[in-house]
CSV table of C-alpha atoms and ligand atoms in Angstrom, one decimal:
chain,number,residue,atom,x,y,z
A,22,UNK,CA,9.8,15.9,-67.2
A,23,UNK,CA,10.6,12.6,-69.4
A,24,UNK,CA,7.4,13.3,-71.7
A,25,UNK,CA,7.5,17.2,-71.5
A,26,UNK,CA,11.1,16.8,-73.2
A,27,UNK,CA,10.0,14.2,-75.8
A,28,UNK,CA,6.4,16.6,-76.8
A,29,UNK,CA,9.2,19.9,-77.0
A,30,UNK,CA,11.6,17.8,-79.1
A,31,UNK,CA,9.0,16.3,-81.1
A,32,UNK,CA,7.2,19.6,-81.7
A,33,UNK,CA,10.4,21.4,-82.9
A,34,UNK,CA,11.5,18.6,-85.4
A,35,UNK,CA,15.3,19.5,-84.8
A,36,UNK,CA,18.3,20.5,-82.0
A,37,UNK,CA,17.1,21.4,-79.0
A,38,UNK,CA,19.4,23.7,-76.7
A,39,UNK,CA,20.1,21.5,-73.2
A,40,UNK,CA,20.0,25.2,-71.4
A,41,UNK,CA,16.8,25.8,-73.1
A,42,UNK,CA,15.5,22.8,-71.6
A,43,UNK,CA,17.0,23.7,-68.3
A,44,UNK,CA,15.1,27.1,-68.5
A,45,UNK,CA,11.7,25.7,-69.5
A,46,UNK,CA,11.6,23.2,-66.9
A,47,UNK,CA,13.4,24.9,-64.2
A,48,UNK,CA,16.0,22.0,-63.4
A,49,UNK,CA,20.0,21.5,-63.8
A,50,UNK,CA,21.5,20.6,-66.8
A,51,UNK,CA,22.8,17.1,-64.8
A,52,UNK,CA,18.9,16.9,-64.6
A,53,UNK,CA,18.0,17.1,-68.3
A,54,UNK,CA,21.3,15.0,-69.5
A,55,UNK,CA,20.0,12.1,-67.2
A,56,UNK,CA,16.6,12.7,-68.3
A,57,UNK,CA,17.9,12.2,-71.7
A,58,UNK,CA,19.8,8.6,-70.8
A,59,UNK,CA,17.0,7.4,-69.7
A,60,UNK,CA,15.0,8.0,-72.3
A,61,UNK,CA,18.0,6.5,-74.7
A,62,UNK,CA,17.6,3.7,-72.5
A,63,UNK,CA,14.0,3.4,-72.5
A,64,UNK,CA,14.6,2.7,-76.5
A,65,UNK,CA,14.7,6.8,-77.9
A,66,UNK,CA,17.2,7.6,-80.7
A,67,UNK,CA,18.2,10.6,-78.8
A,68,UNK,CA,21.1,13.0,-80.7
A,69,UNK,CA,23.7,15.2,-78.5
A,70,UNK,CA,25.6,17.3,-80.2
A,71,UNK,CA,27.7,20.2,-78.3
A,72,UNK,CA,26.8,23.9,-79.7
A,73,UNK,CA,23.4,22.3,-80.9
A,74,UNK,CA,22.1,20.2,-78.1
A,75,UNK,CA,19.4,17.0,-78.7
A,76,UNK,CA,17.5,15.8,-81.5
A,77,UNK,CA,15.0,13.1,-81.6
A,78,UNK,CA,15.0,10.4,-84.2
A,79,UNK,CA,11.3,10.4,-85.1
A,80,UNK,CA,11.0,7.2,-86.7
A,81,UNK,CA,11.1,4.5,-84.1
A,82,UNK,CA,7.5,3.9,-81.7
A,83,UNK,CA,8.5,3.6,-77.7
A,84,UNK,CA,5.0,2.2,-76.7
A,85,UNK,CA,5.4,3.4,-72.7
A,86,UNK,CA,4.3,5.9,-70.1
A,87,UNK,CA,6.4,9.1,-71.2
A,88,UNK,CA,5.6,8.0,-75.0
A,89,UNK,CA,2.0,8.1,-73.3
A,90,UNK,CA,2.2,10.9,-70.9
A,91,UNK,CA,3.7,13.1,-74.1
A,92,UNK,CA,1.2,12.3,-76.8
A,93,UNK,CA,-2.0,12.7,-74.4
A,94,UNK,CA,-3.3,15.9,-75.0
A,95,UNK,CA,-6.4,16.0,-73.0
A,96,UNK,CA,-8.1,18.1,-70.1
A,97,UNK,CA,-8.9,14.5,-67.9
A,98,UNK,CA,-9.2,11.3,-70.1
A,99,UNK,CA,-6.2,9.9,-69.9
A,100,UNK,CA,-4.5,11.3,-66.8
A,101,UNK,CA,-3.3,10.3,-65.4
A,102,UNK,CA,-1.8,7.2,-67.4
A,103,UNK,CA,-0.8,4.0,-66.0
A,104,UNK,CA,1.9,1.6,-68.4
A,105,UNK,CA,2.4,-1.9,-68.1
A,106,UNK,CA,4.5,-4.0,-69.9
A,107,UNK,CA,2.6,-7.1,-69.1
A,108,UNK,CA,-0.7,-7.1,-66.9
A,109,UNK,CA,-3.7,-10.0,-66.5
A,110,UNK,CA,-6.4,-7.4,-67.8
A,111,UNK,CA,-7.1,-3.9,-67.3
A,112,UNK,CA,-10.4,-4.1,-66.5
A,113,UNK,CA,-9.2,-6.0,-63.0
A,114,UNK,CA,-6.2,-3.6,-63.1
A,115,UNK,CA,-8.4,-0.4,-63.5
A,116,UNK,CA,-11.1,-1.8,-60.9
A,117,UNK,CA,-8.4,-2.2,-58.1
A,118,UNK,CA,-7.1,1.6,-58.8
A,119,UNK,CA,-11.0,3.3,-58.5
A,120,UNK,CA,-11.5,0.9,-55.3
A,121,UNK,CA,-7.8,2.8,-53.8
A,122,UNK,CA,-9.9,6.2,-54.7
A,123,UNK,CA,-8.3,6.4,-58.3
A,124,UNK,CA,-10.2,9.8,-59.9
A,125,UNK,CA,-12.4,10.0,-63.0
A,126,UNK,CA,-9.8,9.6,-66.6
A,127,UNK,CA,-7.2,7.3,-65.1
A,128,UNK,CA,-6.2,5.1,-68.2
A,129,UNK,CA,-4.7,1.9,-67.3
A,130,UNK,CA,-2.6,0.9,-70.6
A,131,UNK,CA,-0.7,-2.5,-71.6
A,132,UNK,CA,1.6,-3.9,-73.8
A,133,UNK,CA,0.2,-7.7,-73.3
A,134,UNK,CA,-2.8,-9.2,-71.2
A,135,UNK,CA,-2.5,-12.6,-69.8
A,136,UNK,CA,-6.5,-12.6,-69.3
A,137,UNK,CA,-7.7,-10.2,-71.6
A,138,UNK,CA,-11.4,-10.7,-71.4
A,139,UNK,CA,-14.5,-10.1,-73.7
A,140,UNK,CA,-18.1,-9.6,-72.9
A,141,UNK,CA,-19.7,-12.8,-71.3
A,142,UNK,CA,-16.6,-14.4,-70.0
A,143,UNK,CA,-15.1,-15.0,-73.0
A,144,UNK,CA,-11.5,-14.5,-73.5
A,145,UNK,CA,-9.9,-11.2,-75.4
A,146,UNK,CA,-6.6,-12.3,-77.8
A,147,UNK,CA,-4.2,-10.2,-76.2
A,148,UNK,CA,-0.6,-10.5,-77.6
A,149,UNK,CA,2.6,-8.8,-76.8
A,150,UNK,CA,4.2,-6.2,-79.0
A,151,UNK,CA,1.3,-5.2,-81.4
A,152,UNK,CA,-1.7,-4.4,-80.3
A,153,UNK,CA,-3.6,-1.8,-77.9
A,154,UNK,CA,-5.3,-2.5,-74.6
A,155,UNK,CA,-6.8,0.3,-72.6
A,156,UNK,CA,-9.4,0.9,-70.0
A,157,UNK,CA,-10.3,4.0,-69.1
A,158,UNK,CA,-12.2,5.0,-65.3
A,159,UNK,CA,-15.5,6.6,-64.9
A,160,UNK,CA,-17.5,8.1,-62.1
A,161,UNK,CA,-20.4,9.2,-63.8
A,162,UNK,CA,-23.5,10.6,-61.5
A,163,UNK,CA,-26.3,8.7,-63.4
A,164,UNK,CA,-28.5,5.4,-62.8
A,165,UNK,CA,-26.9,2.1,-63.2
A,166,UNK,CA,-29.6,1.3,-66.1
A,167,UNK,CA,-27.6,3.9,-68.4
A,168,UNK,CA,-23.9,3.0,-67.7
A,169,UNK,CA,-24.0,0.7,-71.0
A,170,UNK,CA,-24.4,3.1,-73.4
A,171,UNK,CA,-20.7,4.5,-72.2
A,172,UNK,CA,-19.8,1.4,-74.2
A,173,UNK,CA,-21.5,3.4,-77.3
A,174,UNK,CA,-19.8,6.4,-76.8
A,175,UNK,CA,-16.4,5.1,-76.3
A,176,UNK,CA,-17.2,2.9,-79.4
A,177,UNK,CA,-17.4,5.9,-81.4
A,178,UNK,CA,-14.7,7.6,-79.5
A,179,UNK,CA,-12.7,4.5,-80.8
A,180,UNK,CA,-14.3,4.6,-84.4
A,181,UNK,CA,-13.3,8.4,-84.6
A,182,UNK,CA,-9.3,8.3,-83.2
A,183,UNK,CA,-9.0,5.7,-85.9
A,184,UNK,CA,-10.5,7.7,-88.6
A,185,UNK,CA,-8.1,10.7,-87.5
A,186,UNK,CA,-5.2,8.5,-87.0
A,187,UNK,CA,-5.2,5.5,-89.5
A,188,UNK,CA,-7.2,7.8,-92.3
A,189,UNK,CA,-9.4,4.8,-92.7
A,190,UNK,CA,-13.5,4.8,-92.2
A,191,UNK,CA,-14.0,2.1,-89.4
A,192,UNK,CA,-17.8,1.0,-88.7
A,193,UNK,CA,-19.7,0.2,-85.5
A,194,UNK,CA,-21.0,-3.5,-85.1
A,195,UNK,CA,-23.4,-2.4,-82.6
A,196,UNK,CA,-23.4,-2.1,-79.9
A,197,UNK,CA,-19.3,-2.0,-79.4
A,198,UNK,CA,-17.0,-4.3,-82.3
A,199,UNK,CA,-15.3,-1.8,-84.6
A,200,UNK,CA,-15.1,-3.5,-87.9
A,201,UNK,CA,-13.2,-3.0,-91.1
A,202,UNK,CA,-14.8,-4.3,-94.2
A,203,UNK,CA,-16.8,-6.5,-92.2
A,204,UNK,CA,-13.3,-8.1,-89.8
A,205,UNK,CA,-13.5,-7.0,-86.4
A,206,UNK,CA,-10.6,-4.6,-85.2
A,207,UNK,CA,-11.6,-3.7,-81.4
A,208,UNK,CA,-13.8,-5.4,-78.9
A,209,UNK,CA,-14.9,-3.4,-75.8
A,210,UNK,CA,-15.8,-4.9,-72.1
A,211,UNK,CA,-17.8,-2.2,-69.8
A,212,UNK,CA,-17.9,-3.2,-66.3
A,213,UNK,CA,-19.3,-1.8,-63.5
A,214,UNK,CA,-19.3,-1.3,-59.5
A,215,UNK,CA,-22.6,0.0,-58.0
A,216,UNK,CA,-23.0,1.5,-53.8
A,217,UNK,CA,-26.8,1.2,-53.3
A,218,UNK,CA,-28.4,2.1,-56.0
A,219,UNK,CA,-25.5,4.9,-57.4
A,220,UNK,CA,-22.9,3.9,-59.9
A,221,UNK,CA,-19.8,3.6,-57.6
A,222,UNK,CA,-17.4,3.3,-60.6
A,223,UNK,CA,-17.4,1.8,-64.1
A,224,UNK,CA,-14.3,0.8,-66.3
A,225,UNK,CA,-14.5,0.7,-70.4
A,226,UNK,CA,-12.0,-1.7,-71.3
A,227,UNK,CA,-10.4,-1.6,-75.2
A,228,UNK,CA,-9.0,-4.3,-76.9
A,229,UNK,CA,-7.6,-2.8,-80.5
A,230,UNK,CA,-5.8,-5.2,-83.4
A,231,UNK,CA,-2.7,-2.7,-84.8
A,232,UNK,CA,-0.1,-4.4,-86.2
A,233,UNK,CA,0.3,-7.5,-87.9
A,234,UNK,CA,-0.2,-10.5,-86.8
A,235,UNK,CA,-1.5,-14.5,-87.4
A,236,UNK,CA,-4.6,-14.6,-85.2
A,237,UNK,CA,-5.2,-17.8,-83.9
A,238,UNK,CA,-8.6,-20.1,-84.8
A,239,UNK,CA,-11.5,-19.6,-84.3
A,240,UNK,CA,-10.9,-15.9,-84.9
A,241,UNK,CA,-8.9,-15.9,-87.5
A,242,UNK,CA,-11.9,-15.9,-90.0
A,243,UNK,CA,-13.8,-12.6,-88.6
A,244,UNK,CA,-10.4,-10.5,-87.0
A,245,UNK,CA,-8.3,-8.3,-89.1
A,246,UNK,CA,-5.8,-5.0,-87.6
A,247,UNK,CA,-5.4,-2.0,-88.4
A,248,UNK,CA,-2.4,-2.6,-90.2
A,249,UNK,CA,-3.8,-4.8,-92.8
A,250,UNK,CA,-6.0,-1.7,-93.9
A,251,UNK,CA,-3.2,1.5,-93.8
A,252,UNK,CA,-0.2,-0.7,-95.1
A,253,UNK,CA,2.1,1.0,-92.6
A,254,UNK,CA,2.7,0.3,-89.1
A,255,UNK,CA,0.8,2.7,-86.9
A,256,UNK,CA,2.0,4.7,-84.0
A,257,UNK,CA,-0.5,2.8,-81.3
A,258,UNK,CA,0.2,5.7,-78.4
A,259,UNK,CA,-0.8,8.6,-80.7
A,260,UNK,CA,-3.9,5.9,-81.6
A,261,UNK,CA,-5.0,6.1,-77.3
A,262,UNK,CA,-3.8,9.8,-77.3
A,263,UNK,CA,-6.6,10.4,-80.3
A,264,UNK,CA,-9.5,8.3,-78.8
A,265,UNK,CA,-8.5,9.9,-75.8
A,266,UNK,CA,-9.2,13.6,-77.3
A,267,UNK,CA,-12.3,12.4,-79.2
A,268,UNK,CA,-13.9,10.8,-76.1
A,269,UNK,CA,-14.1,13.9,-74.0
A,270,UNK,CA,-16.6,15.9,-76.1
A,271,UNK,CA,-18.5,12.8,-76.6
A,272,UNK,CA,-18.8,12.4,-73.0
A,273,UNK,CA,-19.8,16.2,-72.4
A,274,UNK,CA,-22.5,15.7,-74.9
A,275,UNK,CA,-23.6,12.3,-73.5
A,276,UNK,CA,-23.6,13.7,-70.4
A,277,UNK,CA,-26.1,16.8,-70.7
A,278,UNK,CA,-29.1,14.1,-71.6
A,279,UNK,CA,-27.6,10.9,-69.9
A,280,UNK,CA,-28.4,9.2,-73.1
A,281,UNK,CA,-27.4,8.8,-76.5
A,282,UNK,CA,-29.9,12.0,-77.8
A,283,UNK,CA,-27.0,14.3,-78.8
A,284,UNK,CA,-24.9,11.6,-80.2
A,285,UNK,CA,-27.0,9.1,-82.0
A,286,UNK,CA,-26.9,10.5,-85.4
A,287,UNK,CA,-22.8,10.4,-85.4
A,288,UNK,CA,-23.0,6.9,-84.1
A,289,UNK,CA,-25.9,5.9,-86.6
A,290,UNK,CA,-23.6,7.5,-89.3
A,291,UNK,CA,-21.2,4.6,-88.6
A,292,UNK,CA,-23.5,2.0,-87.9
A,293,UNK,CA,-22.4,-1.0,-90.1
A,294,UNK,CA,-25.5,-3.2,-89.2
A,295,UNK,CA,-27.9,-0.3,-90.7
A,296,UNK,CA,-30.7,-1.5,-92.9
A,297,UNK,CA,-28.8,-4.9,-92.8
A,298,UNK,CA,-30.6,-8.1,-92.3
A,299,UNK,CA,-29.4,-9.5,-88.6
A,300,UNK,CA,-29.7,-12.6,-86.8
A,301,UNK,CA,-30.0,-11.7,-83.0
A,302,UNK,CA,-28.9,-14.0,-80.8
A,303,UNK,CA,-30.9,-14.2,-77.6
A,304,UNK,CA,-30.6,-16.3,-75.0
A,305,UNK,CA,-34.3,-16.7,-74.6
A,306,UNK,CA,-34.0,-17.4,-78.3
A,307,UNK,CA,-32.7,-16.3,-81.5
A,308,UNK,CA,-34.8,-14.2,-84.7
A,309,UNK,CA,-33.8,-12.4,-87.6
A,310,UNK,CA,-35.0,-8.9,-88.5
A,311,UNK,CA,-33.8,-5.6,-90.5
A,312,UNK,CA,-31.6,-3.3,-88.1
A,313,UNK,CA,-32.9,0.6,-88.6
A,314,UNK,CA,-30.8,2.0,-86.3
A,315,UNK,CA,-30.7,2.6,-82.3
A,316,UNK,CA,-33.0,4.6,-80.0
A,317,UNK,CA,-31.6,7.2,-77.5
A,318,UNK,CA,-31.3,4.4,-74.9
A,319,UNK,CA,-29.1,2.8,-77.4
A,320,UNK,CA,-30.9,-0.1,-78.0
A,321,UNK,CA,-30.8,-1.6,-81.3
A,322,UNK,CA,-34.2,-1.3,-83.4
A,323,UNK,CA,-35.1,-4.1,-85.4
A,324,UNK,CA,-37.8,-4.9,-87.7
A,325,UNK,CA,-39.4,-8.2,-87.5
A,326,UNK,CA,-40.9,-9.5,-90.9
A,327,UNK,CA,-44.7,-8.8,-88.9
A,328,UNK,CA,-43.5,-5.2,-89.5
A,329,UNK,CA,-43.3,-5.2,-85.3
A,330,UNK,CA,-40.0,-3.4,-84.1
A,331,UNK,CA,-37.8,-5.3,-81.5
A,332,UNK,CA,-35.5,-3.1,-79.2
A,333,UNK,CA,-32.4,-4.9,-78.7
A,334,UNK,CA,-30.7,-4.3,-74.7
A,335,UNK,CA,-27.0,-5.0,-75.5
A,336,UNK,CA,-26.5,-6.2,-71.9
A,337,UNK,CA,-27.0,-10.4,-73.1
A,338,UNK,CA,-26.9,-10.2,-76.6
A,339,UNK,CA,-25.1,-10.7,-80.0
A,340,UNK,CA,-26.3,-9.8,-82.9
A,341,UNK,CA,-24.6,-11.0,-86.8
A,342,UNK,CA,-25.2,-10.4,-90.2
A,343,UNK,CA,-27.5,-13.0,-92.0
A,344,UNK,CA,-24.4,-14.6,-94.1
A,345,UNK,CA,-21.9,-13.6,-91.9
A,346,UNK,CA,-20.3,-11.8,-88.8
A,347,UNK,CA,-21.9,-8.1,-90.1
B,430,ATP,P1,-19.3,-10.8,-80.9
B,430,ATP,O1,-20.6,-10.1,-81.3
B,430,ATP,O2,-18.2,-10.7,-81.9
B,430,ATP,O3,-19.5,-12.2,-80.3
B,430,ATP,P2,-19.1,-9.6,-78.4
B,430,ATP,O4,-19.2,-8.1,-78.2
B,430,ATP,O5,-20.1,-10.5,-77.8
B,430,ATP,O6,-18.7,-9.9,-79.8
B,430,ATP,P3,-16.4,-9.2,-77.3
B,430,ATP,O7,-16.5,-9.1,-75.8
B,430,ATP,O8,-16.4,-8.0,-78.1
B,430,ATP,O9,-17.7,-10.1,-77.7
B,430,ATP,O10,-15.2,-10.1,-77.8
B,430,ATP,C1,-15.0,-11.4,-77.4
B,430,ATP,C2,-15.0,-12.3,-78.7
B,430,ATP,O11,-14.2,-11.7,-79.7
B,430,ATP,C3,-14.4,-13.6,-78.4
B,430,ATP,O12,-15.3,-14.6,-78.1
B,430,ATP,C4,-13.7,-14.0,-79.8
B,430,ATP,O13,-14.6,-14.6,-80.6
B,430,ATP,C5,-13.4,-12.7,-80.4
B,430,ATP,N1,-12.0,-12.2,-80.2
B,430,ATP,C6,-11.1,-12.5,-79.1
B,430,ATP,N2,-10.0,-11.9,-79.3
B,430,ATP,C7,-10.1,-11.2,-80.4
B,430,ATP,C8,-9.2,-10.3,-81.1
B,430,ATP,N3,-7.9,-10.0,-80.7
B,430,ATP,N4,-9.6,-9.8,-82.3
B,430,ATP,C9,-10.8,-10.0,-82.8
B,430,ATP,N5,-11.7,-10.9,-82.2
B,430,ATP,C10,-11.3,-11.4,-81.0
């Protein structure tokens, strides 16, 4: 009821009637008051006035569950939602809830990680207080082979919430950094659990930079946040709540060829490496080519100076610009 009373008095901008409440939500009015304290005590600027009943201050972010639970306007990504103050990661988090059964669109949420983690073991910056961390649960019925291109689609799922939230034009580094004027904003981690040969489970893990802050070395030369770009601190649950929305018809349309077909051209449209010179960086040994775009595997085309085209798997692989990180 906590996040049904903060959408209803966000929504109306002004007083909202405590027997209103009472008759929208079919409790007591003992039951709304104390829903009301706690939310004062959660950190809401919460009005009560007698004749006129409660008004929200609008100004101040609560990054938590109802804050969560009341932005999230989804049919399934995102619900239900899971809040942590502090966690290690939630990738581990978000693999321990599918293994207890957990359904498809659990979102496992954080305001810190303690082990954030990147792809290939390395280690995601995750402090307190700023940024956003978010995995979100899958049970797609498809062959293991095509579960990282989810990575793609929640990369552009990322790319767009920012776009509608921040007003700023992010770019793809493929296959899954969003980057602002070439400074990386979000990293992604895709992870998977297979039973035979079926996907069992996989979890996309987000890491997003939002507010300001001194990023430690070696990052501190390629990393920027969000902040940095719109001026103005930004509300980081209506951020989830907007990938959230964007995601789902993504999905759908990832999910009628099992590849990236449908989607491609929207995640071309962002793709910052396009027609770029790249180094790739392979374990079985690095080149440099001209990225065209991806196929609907996702792969990364490239052009190798024979005129040969190279398609890049992102499973193993990095790929940077020629002078620089894009
Ligand atoms: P890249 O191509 O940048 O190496 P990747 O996709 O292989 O990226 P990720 O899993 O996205 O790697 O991210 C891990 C890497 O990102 C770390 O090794 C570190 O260099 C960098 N990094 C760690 N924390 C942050 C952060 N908060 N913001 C930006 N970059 C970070």
């Amino acid at each position: 009821m906590k996040a049904k009373i903060l959408a209803l008095l966000r929504e109306r901008g002004g007083y909202v009637s405590g027997q209103e409440m009472c008759d929208m939500f079919q409790v007591s009015r003992t039951a709304v008051w104390k829903a009301i304290n706690q939310l004062k005590k959660e950190g809401y600027r919460i009005d009560a006035v007698s004749n006129k009943g409660y008004f929200l201050h609008p100004e101040e972010e609560v990054f938590g569950s109802h804050e969560l639970e009341s932005r999230i306007d989804t049919a399934w990504a995102g619900r239900p939602v899971h809040f942590f103050e502090t966690i290690d990661s939630t990738n581990l988090r978000a693999k321990l809830e599918a293994e207890a059964g957990a359904k498809q669109g659990t979102l496992i949420v954080a305001d810190e990680q303690t082990a954030g983690r990147g792809r290939r073991g390395r280690d995601w910056e995750s402090p307190a207080g700023k940024n956003v961390y978010f995995t979100l649960l899958l049970r797609p019925e498809m062959d293991p082979g095509r579960a990282s291109m989810l990575t793609l689609v929640m990369a552009l799922a990322v790319a767009e919430g920012i776009q509608k939230t921040c007003r700023l034009d992010p770019q793809i580094k493929w296959p899954n950094d969003i980057v602002l004027e070439g400074k990386k904003i979000c990293g992604m981690l895709t992870e998977m659990s297979l039973e035979r040969d079926y996907i069992h489970y996989v979890v996309v893990g987000v890491g997003i930079n939002v507010g300001l802050q001194c990023f430690p070395e070696p990052i501190s030369a390629t990393a920027a946040c969000l902040q940095e770009f719109t001026g103005k601190p930004v509300n980081r649950a209506t951020l989830i709540a907007e990938i959230m929305k964007s995601f789902e018809p993504l999905y759908d349309r990832f999910l009628q060829t099992y590849d990236m077909r449908e989607i491609r051209q929207l995640y071309e449209d962002k793709l910052v490496n396009r027609n770029r010179q790249v180094r790739v960086l392979d374990p079985k040994g690095e080149y440099t080519g001209t990225a065209r775009g991806i196929n609907d595997r996702g792969e990364l085309l490239v052009e190798l100076p024979d005129g040969r085209t190279e398609t890049v798997y992102a499973g193993e692989v990095s790929v940077r610009g020629l002078y620089g990180y894009t």
